[in-house]
mmCIF file of C-alpha atoms in Angstrom:
data_model
loop_
_atom_site.group_PDB
_atom_site.id
_atom_site.type_symbol
_atom_site.label_atom_id
_atom_site.label_comp_id
_atom_site.label_asym_id
_atom_site.label_seq_id
_atom_site.Cartn_x
_atom_site.Cartn_y
_atom_site.Cartn_z
ATOM 1 C CA UNK A 424 137.734 70.765 120.817
ATOM 2 C CA UNK A 425 137.713 73.709 123.173
ATOM 3 C CA UNK A 426 139.934 75.717 120.825
ATOM 4 C CA UNK A 427 137.425 75.177 118.060
ATOM 5 C CA UNK A 428 134.394 76.018 120.334
ATOM 6 C CA UNK A 429 135.993 79.065 121.380
ATOM 7 C CA UNK A 430 137.041 79.966 117.786
ATOM 8 C CA UNK A 431 133.303 79.521 116.847
ATOM 9 C CA UNK A 432 132.304 81.733 119.540
ATOM 10 C CA UNK A 433 134.474 84.438 118.577
ATOM 11 C CA UNK A 434 133.561 84.421 115.015
ATOM 12 C CA UNK A 435 129.768 84.219 116.033
ATOM 13 C CA UNK A 436 130.622 87.308 118.248
ATOM 14 C CA UNK A 437 132.353 89.135 115.436
ATOM 15 C CA UNK A 438 129.314 88.635 113.106
ATOM 16 C CA UNK A 439 126.805 90.106 115.595
ATOM 17 C CA UNK A 440 129.516 92.769 116.140
ATOM 18 C CA UNK A 441 129.653 93.554 112.146
ATOM 19 C CA UNK A 442 125.831 93.665 112.020
ATOM 20 C CA UNK A 443 125.151 95.920 114.940
ATOM 21 C CA UNK A 444 127.903 98.039 113.851
ATOM 22 C CA UNK A 445 126.134 98.597 110.347
ATOM 23 C CA UNK A 446 122.731 99.097 112.232
ATOM 24 C CA UNK A 447 124.263 101.529 114.496
ATOM 25 C CA UNK A 448 125.361 103.430 111.505
ATOM 26 C CA UNK A 449 121.808 103.389 110.259
ATOM 27 C CA UNK A 450 120.448 104.426 113.349
ATOM 28 C CA UNK A 451 122.720 107.409 113.526
ATOM 29 C CA UNK A 452 121.114 108.707 110.062
ATOM 30 C CA UNK A 453 119.301 112.125 110.517
ATOM 31 C CA UNK A 454 115.982 111.318 109.498
ATOM 32 C CA UNK A 455 113.123 113.988 110.106
ATOM 33 C CA UNK A 456 109.954 113.119 109.140
ATOM 34 C CA UNK A 457 106.884 115.566 108.898
ATOM 35 C CA UNK A 458 103.589 113.671 109.221
ATOM 36 C CA UNK A 459 100.458 115.967 108.227
ATOM 37 C CA UNK A 460 97.164 114.345 109.616
ATOM 38 C CA UNK A 461 94.885 115.361 106.824
ATOM 39 C CA UNK A 462 92.528 112.579 107.921
ATOM 40 C CA UNK A 463 92.275 114.604 111.223
ATOM 41 C CA UNK A 464 91.539 117.970 109.718
ATOM 42 C CA UNK A 465 89.032 116.759 107.545
ATOM 43 C CA UNK A 466 87.279 114.810 110.327
ATOM 44 C CA UNK A 467 87.292 118.200 112.069
ATOM 45 C CA UNK A 468 86.222 120.347 109.462
ATOM 46 C CA UNK A 469 82.725 121.748 108.914
ATOM 47 C CA UNK A 470 80.899 122.334 105.329
ATOM 48 C CA UNK A 471 82.289 126.216 105.787
ATOM 49 C CA UNK A 472 85.930 124.840 105.968
ATOM 50 C CA UNK A 473 85.904 123.541 102.605
ATOM 51 C CA UNK A 474 87.292 126.422 100.899
ATOM 52 C CA UNK A 475 90.350 126.788 103.323
ATOM 53 C CA UNK A 476 90.886 123.046 102.953
ATOM 54 C CA UNK A 477 90.988 122.943 99.371
ATOM 55 C CA UNK A 478 93.345 125.708 99.434
ATOM 56 C CA UNK A 479 95.764 124.263 101.707
ATOM 57 C CA UNK A 480 95.639 120.782 100.435
ATOM 58 C CA UNK A 481 94.763 120.933 96.762
ATOM 59 C CA UNK A 482 96.159 117.741 95.952
ATOM 60 C CA UNK A 483 93.315 116.246 97.487
ATOM 61 C CA UNK A 484 90.351 118.095 96.080
ATOM 62 C CA UNK A 485 90.195 117.165 92.267
ATOM 63 C CA UNK A 486 88.714 120.000 90.256
ATOM 64 C CA UNK A 487 86.284 118.032 88.374
ATOM 65 C CA UNK A 488 84.524 117.352 91.846
ATOM 66 C CA UNK A 489 81.998 119.963 93.025
ATOM 67 C CA UNK A 490 82.002 121.166 96.925
ATOM 68 C CA UNK A 491 78.771 119.544 97.253
ATOM 69 C CA UNK A 492 80.693 116.276 97.172
ATOM 70 C CA UNK A 493 82.930 117.246 99.850
ATOM 71 C CA UNK A 494 80.213 118.340 101.972
ATOM 72 C CA UNK A 495 78.137 115.402 101.514
ATOM 73 C CA UNK A 496 81.302 113.393 102.718
ATOM 74 C CA UNK A 497 81.798 115.461 105.739
ATOM 75 C CA UNK A 498 78.216 115.191 107.080
ATOM 76 C CA UNK A 499 78.006 111.581 106.020
ATOM 77 C CA UNK A 500 77.574 109.324 109.268
ATOM 78 C CA UNK A 501 79.618 106.454 107.912
ATOM 79 C CA UNK A 502 82.414 108.663 107.224
ATOM 80 C CA UNK A 503 82.276 109.963 110.717
ATOM 81 C CA UNK A 504 82.639 106.459 112.233
ATOM 82 C CA UNK A 505 85.577 105.736 110.011
ATOM 83 C CA UNK A 506 87.163 108.994 111.225
ATOM 84 C CA UNK A 507 86.521 108.082 114.909
ATOM 85 C CA UNK A 508 87.946 104.473 114.320
ATOM 86 C CA UNK A 509 91.081 105.776 112.821
ATOM 87 C CA UNK A 510 91.647 108.546 115.631
ATOM 88 C CA UNK A 511 91.313 105.611 118.235
ATOM 89 C CA UNK A 512 94.002 103.347 116.625
ATOM 90 C CA UNK A 513 96.232 106.303 115.651
ATOM 91 C CA UNK A 514 95.605 108.983 118.141
ATOM 92 C CA UNK A 515 99.061 110.523 117.318
ATOM 93 C CA UNK A 516 101.822 109.938 114.988
ATOM 94 C CA UNK A 517 104.014 107.908 117.231
ATOM 95 C CA UNK A 518 103.237 104.294 115.659
ATOM 96 C CA UNK A 519 103.577 105.773 111.981
ATOM 97 C CA UNK A 520 106.853 107.376 112.598
ATOM 98 C CA UNK A 521 108.079 104.661 114.637
ATOM 99 C CA UNK A 522 107.686 102.521 111.350
ATOM 100 C CA UNK A 523 108.524 104.974 108.888
ATOM 101 C CA UNK A 524 111.760 106.561 110.143
ATOM 102 C CA UNK A 525 113.632 103.494 110.615
ATOM 103 C CA UNK A 526 112.683 102.389 107.066
ATOM 104 C CA UNK A 527 113.581 105.673 105.473
ATOM 105 C CA UNK A 528 116.932 105.283 107.447
ATOM 106 C CA UNK A 529 117.617 101.897 106.039
ATOM 107 C CA UNK A 530 116.452 103.432 102.280
ATOM 108 C CA UNK A 531 118.821 106.308 102.460
ATOM 109 C CA UNK A 532 121.627 103.810 103.885
ATOM 110 C CA UNK A 533 121.523 101.865 100.717
ATOM 111 C CA UNK A 534 120.592 104.744 98.287
ATOM 112 C CA UNK A 535 122.001 107.801 99.471
ATOM 113 C CA UNK A 536 119.894 109.942 97.148
ATOM 114 C CA UNK A 537 116.726 109.240 98.786
ATOM 115 C CA UNK A 538 114.933 112.042 100.258
ATOM 116 C CA UNK A 539 112.373 111.521 103.093
ATOM 117 C CA UNK A 540 108.949 112.582 101.555
ATOM 118 C CA UNK A 541 106.473 114.553 103.642
ATOM 119 C CA UNK A 542 103.764 111.914 104.918
ATOM 120 C CA UNK A 543 100.129 112.457 104.472
ATOM 121 C CA UNK A 544 97.291 110.491 106.228
ATOM 122 C CA UNK A 545 94.139 110.145 104.929
ATOM 123 C CA UNK A 546 90.870 107.917 104.672
ATOM 124 C CA UNK A 547 89.890 106.107 101.512
ATOM 125 C CA UNK A 548 86.818 104.496 102.160
ATOM 126 C CA UNK A 549 88.865 101.258 102.818
ATOM 127 C CA UNK A 550 90.673 101.378 99.399
ATOM 128 C CA UNK A 551 92.916 98.368 100.174
ATOM 129 C CA UNK A 552 94.243 98.382 96.647
ATOM 130 C CA UNK A 553 95.684 101.811 97.165
ATOM 131 C CA UNK A 554 96.907 101.874 100.848
ATOM 132 C CA UNK A 555 99.771 103.698 99.760
ATOM 133 C CA UNK A 556 100.758 106.161 97.176
ATOM 134 C CA UNK A 557 104.139 107.641 96.567
ATOM 135 C CA UNK A 558 105.389 110.763 94.589
ATOM 136 C CA UNK A 559 108.794 112.479 94.474
ATOM 137 C CA UNK A 560 108.026 114.428 97.377
ATOM 138 C CA UNK A 561 104.689 112.937 99.097
ATOM 139 C CA UNK A 562 103.820 109.937 100.494
ATOM 140 C CA UNK A 563 100.111 109.123 101.194
ATOM 141 C CA UNK A 564 98.894 106.320 103.582
ATOM 142 C CA UNK A 565 95.462 105.347 104.027
ATOM 143 C CA UNK A 566 94.864 104.879 107.641
ATOM 144 C CA UNK A 567 91.534 103.273 107.543
ATOM 145 C CA UNK A 568 93.246 100.347 105.672
ATOM 146 C CA UNK A 569 95.260 99.638 108.948
ATOM 147 C CA UNK A 570 92.672 99.267 111.853
ATOM 148 C CA UNK A 571 93.492 95.597 112.480
ATOM 149 C CA UNK A 572 92.635 92.272 110.627
ATOM 150 C CA UNK A 573 89.417 91.612 112.412
ATOM 151 C CA UNK A 574 87.862 95.110 112.483
ATOM 152 C CA UNK A 575 84.235 95.374 111.863
ATOM 153 C CA UNK A 576 84.730 97.689 108.996
ATOM 154 C CA UNK A 577 86.383 94.730 107.057
ATOM 155 C CA UNK A 578 83.310 92.456 107.311
ATOM 156 C CA UNK A 579 82.815 91.297 103.678
ATOM 157 C CA UNK A 580 86.333 91.508 102.548
ATOM 158 C CA UNK A 581 88.031 88.055 101.836
ATOM 159 C CA UNK A 582 90.251 86.849 104.545
ATOM 160 C CA UNK A 583 93.114 86.762 102.313
ATOM 161 C CA UNK A 584 92.953 90.384 101.844
ATOM 162 C CA UNK A 585 91.796 91.627 105.267
ATOM 163 C CA UNK A 586 94.605 89.849 107.160
ATOM 164 C CA UNK A 587 96.896 92.387 105.890
ATOM 165 C CA UNK A 588 94.718 95.429 107.027
ATOM 166 C CA UNK A 589 96.820 95.840 110.085
ATOM 167 C CA UNK A 590 99.090 98.380 111.424
ATOM 168 C CA UNK A 591 102.322 95.875 111.308
ATOM 169 C CA UNK A 592 102.009 96.125 107.284
ATOM 170 C CA UNK A 593 102.395 99.730 107.162
ATOM 171 C CA UNK A 594 106.150 99.673 106.838
ATOM 172 C CA UNK A 595 106.257 96.625 104.646
ATOM 173 C CA UNK A 596 103.610 98.389 102.064
ATOM 174 C CA UNK A 597 105.446 101.492 102.206
ATOM 175 C CA UNK A 598 108.874 99.574 101.235
ATOM 176 C CA UNK A 599 107.199 97.937 98.541
ATOM 177 C CA UNK A 600 106.010 101.172 96.549
ATOM 178 C CA UNK A 601 109.710 102.467 97.076
ATOM 179 C CA UNK A 602 111.208 98.987 96.046
ATOM 180 C CA UNK A 603 109.160 99.203 92.962
ATOM 181 C CA UNK A 604 110.703 102.472 91.897
ATOM 182 C CA UNK A 605 114.277 100.685 91.957
ATOM 183 C CA UNK A 606 113.485 97.365 90.548
ATOM 184 C CA UNK A 607 113.419 97.256 86.576
ATOM 185 C CA UNK A 608 110.251 96.056 85.201
ATOM 186 C CA UNK A 609 109.806 92.616 83.512
ATOM 187 C CA UNK A 610 110.950 93.060 79.779
ATOM 188 C CA UNK A 611 109.799 89.425 79.170
ATOM 189 C CA UNK A 612 106.142 88.024 79.894
ATOM 190 C CA UNK A 613 107.464 84.544 81.152
ATOM 191 C CA UNK A 614 106.683 83.500 84.752
ATOM 192 C CA UNK A 615 110.409 83.608 85.767
ATOM 193 C CA UNK A 616 110.621 87.060 84.962
ATOM 194 C CA UNK A 617 107.788 88.099 87.435
ATOM 195 C CA UNK A 618 108.963 85.692 89.909
ATOM 196 C CA UNK A 619 112.417 87.518 89.803
ATOM 197 C CA UNK A 620 110.676 90.875 89.986
ATOM 198 C CA UNK A 621 108.960 90.346 93.200
ATOM 199 C CA UNK A 622 112.002 88.471 94.289
ATOM 200 C CA UNK A 623 114.121 91.636 94.016
ATOM 201 C CA UNK A 624 111.507 93.592 95.760
ATOM 202 C CA UNK A 625 111.173 91.336 98.754
ATOM 203 C CA UNK A 626 115.248 91.143 98.944
ATOM 204 C CA UNK A 627 114.918 94.882 99.263
ATOM 205 C CA UNK A 628 112.756 94.517 102.234
ATOM 206 C CA UNK A 629 115.220 92.125 103.782
ATOM 207 C CA UNK A 630 117.779 94.976 103.604
ATOM 208 C CA UNK A 631 115.406 97.737 104.827
ATOM 209 C CA UNK A 632 113.244 95.864 107.145
ATOM 210 C CA UNK A 633 115.609 93.640 109.086
ATOM 211 C CA UNK A 634 113.675 93.418 112.271
ATOM 212 C CA UNK A 635 110.236 92.711 110.319
ATOM 213 C CA UNK A 636 109.326 88.975 109.987
ATOM 214 C CA UNK A 637 109.572 87.355 106.631
ATOM 215 C CA UNK A 638 105.830 86.501 106.967
ATOM 216 C CA UNK A 639 104.792 90.364 107.039
ATOM 217 C CA UNK A 640 107.287 91.073 104.216
ATOM 218 C CA UNK A 641 105.493 88.931 101.834
ATOM 219 C CA UNK A 642 102.168 89.278 103.612
ATOM 220 C CA UNK A 643 101.563 85.718 104.623
ATOM 221 C CA UNK A 644 100.558 84.564 108.142
ATOM 222 C CA UNK A 645 103.338 82.618 109.880
ATOM 223 C CA UNK A 646 101.511 79.364 109.202
ATOM 224 C CA UNK A 647 101.412 80.141 105.490
ATOM 225 C CA UNK A 648 105.166 81.081 105.617
ATOM 226 C CA UNK A 649 105.910 77.837 107.308
ATOM 227 C CA UNK A 650 103.887 75.836 104.714
ATOM 228 C CA UNK A 651 105.844 77.441 101.795
ATOM 229 C CA UNK A 652 109.233 76.511 103.818
ATOM 230 C CA UNK A 653 108.297 73.171 104.373
ATOM 231 C CA UNK A 654 107.228 72.425 100.788
ATOM 232 C CA UNK A 655 109.675 74.653 98.913
ATOM 233 C CA UNK A 656 111.611 71.534 97.474
ATOM 234 C CA UNK A 657 108.141 69.985 96.224
ATOM 235 C CA UNK A 658 106.593 73.510 94.713
ATOM 236 C CA UNK A 659 110.321 73.935 92.858
ATOM 237 C CA UNK A 660 110.131 70.549 91.485
ATOM 238 C CA UNK A 661 106.379 71.153 90.154
ATOM 239 C CA UNK A 662 107.581 74.193 88.648
ATOM 240 C CA UNK A 663 110.416 72.669 86.747
ATOM 241 C CA UNK A 664 108.772 69.246 85.642
ATOM 242 C CA UNK A 665 105.691 71.318 84.407
ATOM 243 C CA UNK A 666 108.281 73.659 82.285
ATOM 244 C CA UNK A 667 106.489 76.784 83.786
ATOM 245 C CA UNK A 668 109.415 79.032 84.227
ATOM 246 C CA UNK A 669 109.829 80.267 80.798
ATOM 247 C CA UNK A 670 106.198 79.744 79.894
ATOM 248 C CA UNK A 671 104.034 83.020 78.899
ATOM 249 C CA UNK A 672 100.642 81.333 79.731
ATOM 250 C CA UNK A 673 98.607 84.325 80.802
ATOM 251 C CA UNK A 674 96.810 82.051 83.393
ATOM 252 C CA UNK A 675 100.160 81.703 85.373
ATOM 253 C CA UNK A 676 100.069 85.105 87.149
ATOM 254 C CA UNK A 677 96.606 84.504 88.796
ATOM 255 C CA UNK A 678 97.728 81.122 89.855
ATOM 256 C CA UNK A 679 101.079 81.990 91.324
ATOM 257 C CA UNK A 680 102.033 85.576 91.298
ATOM 258 C CA UNK A 681 98.811 87.692 92.089
ATOM 259 C CA UNK A 682 97.260 88.054 95.633
ATOM 260 C CA UNK A 683 94.807 85.246 96.082
ATOM 261 C CA UNK A 684 93.472 82.913 98.803
ATOM 262 C CA UNK A 685 95.708 80.065 97.764
ATOM 263 C CA UNK A 686 98.045 79.208 94.764
ATOM 264 C CA UNK A 687 96.815 76.964 92.072
ATOM 265 C CA UNK A 688 98.870 74.060 91.427
ATOM 266 C CA UNK A 689 95.375 72.017 90.644
ATOM 267 C CA UNK A 690 96.371 69.579 93.129
ATOM 268 C CA UNK A 691 94.987 68.391 96.605
ATOM 269 C CA UNK A 692 97.288 70.815 98.254
ATOM 270 C CA UNK A 693 95.658 73.836 96.600
ATOM 271 C CA UNK A 694 93.616 74.909 99.824
ATOM 272 C CA UNK A 695 96.556 74.189 102.016
ATOM 273 C CA UNK A 696 98.851 76.513 99.883
ATOM 274 C CA UNK A 697 99.218 80.443 100.544
ATOM 275 C CA UNK A 698 98.821 82.588 97.250
ATOM 276 C CA UNK A 699 101.793 84.361 95.747
ATOM 277 C CA UNK A 700 103.998 81.198 95.788
ATOM 278 C CA UNK A 701 105.641 82.766 92.664
ATOM 279 C CA UNK A 702 106.858 85.615 94.466
ATOM 280 C CA UNK A 703 108.112 83.430 97.514
ATOM 281 C CA UNK A 704 110.065 81.338 95.151
ATOM 282 C CA UNK A 705 111.536 84.381 93.190
ATOM 283 C CA UNK A 706 112.728 85.750 96.720
ATOM 284 C CA UNK A 707 114.759 82.701 97.599
ATOM 285 C CA UNK A 708 116.229 82.669 94.179
ATOM 286 C CA UNK A 709 117.595 86.314 94.586
ATOM 287 C CA UNK A 710 118.455 85.446 97.919
ATOM 288 C CA UNK A 711 120.594 82.742 96.504
ATOM 289 C CA UNK A 712 121.929 84.903 94.062
ATOM 290 C CA UNK A 713 123.204 87.498 96.348
ATOM 291 C CA UNK A 714 124.592 85.040 98.664
ATOM 292 C CA UNK A 715 126.573 83.199 96.062
ATOM 293 C CA UNK A 716 127.681 86.020 93.830
ATOM 294 C CA UNK A 717 129.601 89.274 94.780
ATOM 295 C CA UNK A 718 127.064 91.616 93.121
ATOM 296 C CA UNK A 719 126.637 95.355 93.418
ATOM 297 C CA UNK A 720 122.989 95.660 95.050
ATOM 298 C CA UNK A 721 122.076 98.226 92.086
ATOM 299 C CA UNK A 722 123.368 95.895 89.571
ATOM 300 C CA UNK A 723 121.473 93.060 90.822
ATOM 301 C CA UNK A 724 118.181 95.366 90.586
ATOM 302 C CA UNK A 725 118.778 95.966 86.866
ATOM 303 C CA UNK A 726 119.970 92.363 85.973
ATOM 304 C CA UNK A 727 118.050 90.103 83.809
ATOM 305 C CA UNK A 728 115.927 87.249 85.413
ATOM 306 C CA UNK A 729 117.779 84.563 83.610
ATOM 307 C CA UNK A 730 121.060 85.861 84.548
ATOM 308 C CA UNK A 731 120.054 85.826 88.198
ATOM 309 C CA UNK A 732 118.339 82.578 87.965
ATOM 310 C CA UNK A 733 121.196 80.717 86.053
ATOM 311 C CA UNK A 734 123.971 82.141 88.927
ATOM 312 C CA UNK A 735 122.172 81.840 91.806
ATOM 313 C CA UNK A 736 123.027 78.014 92.256
ATOM 314 C CA UNK A 737 119.472 77.873 93.955
ATOM 315 C CA UNK A 738 118.746 74.587 95.703
ATOM 316 C CA UNK A 739 115.362 74.497 97.580
ATOM 317 C CA UNK A 740 115.304 73.770 101.234
ATOM 318 C CA UNK A 741 114.528 69.918 101.835
#
């Protein structure tokens, strides 16, 4: 008995050592991130500075807008309050880079061709639908969408949205936009295709954000994640019995995929359930597929949803 106990400890330590070795390799990746605080420069600017700002940052000044628009914005008291709150929450770049540097190191470890972008921080009139925008060389982060779930600027925004307007969501949001550049778009319109698409995205977050809680990877509270875990078998049985997986009913994304205050089973449990349950189940299917098959990561990202589902050996937690 003592021998088996000792063997278990040895195996456990070996697994820990293996994991820490990989993380040490990732931490050793050289990663210089340039962060340009355009939000601060705009906040400190006067109307007379507009031509200079336009020349230095043309990407933020669309030609169809007259200078009077930017002058009005500089002088707007609400904009000034927003600038002050962003400066209070993010006085320097430390919190931004503490999240983004490890994320970029992990992305480059799994995808060596990745090159860290220049990070530009802006304010966006709390445009929570466009918190993060990425191009080949540039990452734009709207800092006014990360002030904290209970911030007074978010009064009037529905709670299922405002709960994610916090600084800890910055890295998961950035990971999402990069993941979607790598995951092949669904070629079919059925529910399973959409579930697996988001399941692949969330699996990349598992790899890229190993120290981030699962709840923040998907945008749940801890209570919502716990509900999903405890009811996984019940929800899966519902999807199978109602023959939803291969259905192309256009109402299904709104019920189970899109961000929403709750998922719509049309049952008493609806008000208890979190939204995006289809994404959560797709995540578990992709996890099972990668656990039960020896598959290259890049191949998995291009694999058809039916192939992943049929070979996943997925069994929901009881």
